[in-house]
Amino acid sequence: MATIGARLAERDRRRFVGRGVELAFLERCLNGHGDASVVLIHGPGGIGKSTLLRELARRAGASGRRAHFVEGRELAPAPRALDAALASAREEPEPLILIDTYEQMTALDGYLRGDVVPSLPERALVVIAGREPPGRGWLEGGWESIAVQVELSGLSAQEAQELLALHGVEDERRARELIGWAQGSPLALALAGDDALGAGIGATATANGPAAPARGDGVERPELVRALIRRLAEAEIDGPHLGPLAVAAIARVTTIDLLREVLPDADAVQAYMWLRERTFAEPLGEGIALHELVRKALNADLRHRDRERERDLRRRIADHLHAKAVAGHQLLSIDLSHLVENEAIRWGFSWDGAGEHRLDEVRAGDREAVQRLLTERRAPERWAVLEPYFEVAPERIAIVRDLSDRIRGFELSVTVANAPSIAAEDPQLGPWLEHARAAAPLGNAVLWQAAVDFTGDPATRVQAMLGMSGILRSGLENPRFAYLPIDPRLEEAIRFAQAAGARHLPELDVTLDGRLTQCHLLDYGPGGLLGAQRALIYGELGLAPPAPPQPPPAAGAGTAGAAGP
């Protein structure tokens, strides 16, 4: 029986153009005739990395070799998540492992290189695709003998013309305009080649300023998509597919289940297929996501045209995500945070910075670098408390790096269950853990010893990633409590604590060398973090949040006397 997946794959195959040299090399590696066991592909957004991986998977499948995909945007920053994603691949003698959007999962770079890849069968092939060149560790220490980096550049003029023809652009003059405008970006070419968008795009772009950015910047340059987005909104947001397009403009990831629940009167499968066939959509996890520039533009346009419709869809999406998250899909906390608009909250808890930064484990040299950065921030007194953790419990520390590999922040967080023994002597964590054992006897509390943003720039969203990191790395599916170390000198930190509803516990404040760190206890309520996220979204929409679930009555007790914690 034909399937939706087969239909999508066939359309994707028919629209694939070029990359002959890269595919020939990858197929040699796949067949054991090349020297590389690890291929590291890099290039800017929209350059065709994901498309190349899908074509390689199809070619491997045609020869009977199954591809195992790992999507960086959908993976929790914990080794166990990567192990689970690759469990089936480890059972095969010649696994093909394709890792996409690697810039979002480099927190696992050391684990992947040090533990996962060395344990794979000899004839395994690992292909990693990301926006940035590979880290130095992949090209030294013996890896240089089996790892090869491939920089993906724009399509040639001939390939670009072929791609435009597949999208219905047959006029030679218009094709030349579009090729010059898109500068080889397959995504920009496919967008411009759509029947609804092709007419006059080159002239419009020229009229609004520089039409073609420098080669290598690809579709990420705003001037490259300004005219395109204007035409896109006019051509499609008023059409018969307004509902599905609006959902995809609001949600981080759109799935058939999401469309079915949010748009009950629509044919969810048909709507999903229509979205999936848009040239500005790409696979993500179990669903699809719009290219970020297009998504933001469409969302802004939707709000301008029909604010009430946007609000109703946002509520429905929040309900769906919450239901799935409490059923065991913890990573959907990221998708819920995507719907929150409160800037004070987003400062301390969101995933917005993940495009330019990544979570990573502690590496060699990080201990000295963090000590130096703390000294530069005039906070050297913190190092004496932090240093033992770098020695005996580095797994409790997460480092945030930018795309140039510079340390931009770090966090140290624990739970009652995973706190190392040295925490008992910590002047800050020791009393906090004792308090948590009494306040949260079920152990469902996350405690931050530190969450330090070295950039000092709220726009980087590094602080928000540090907050999200503590939750995702805690091992708790839906924590009830959070113990926050607040520097009272930081107005953003105080605003975050107040907006989140945290309560200051002065008796747990700690002063080191004259530097005060306040303890703020955040009780998410009976619905835990996930319930609090949904309640926050409801509050922003001016709605009363749904009642939290009530615990079952104690044995032998009447229901009238039962009460939540």
Coordinates of C-alpha atoms in Angstrom, one line a residue, residues 70 87 90 97 220 234 248 255 286 370-371 400 420 434 558 562:
V70 CA 19.3 11.9 14.1
A87 CA 19.9 2.0 19.5
R90 CA 24.0 -0.4 16.8
I97 CA 24.0 7.3 10.5
E220 CA 19.9 33.9 5.7
E234 CA -0.1 38.1 -0.3
A248 CA 2.8 26.3 11.0
T255 CA 2.6 17.4 12.8
E286 CA 8.0 13.9 13.6
V370 CA 35.7 29.7 33.3
Q371 CA 38.0 30.8 36.2
V400 CA 27.2 27.3 26.3
P420 CA 27.4 14.8 44.2
E434 CA 18.3 20.2 52.8
G558 CA -13.6 10.7 51.5
A562 CA -9.0 15.5 49.4

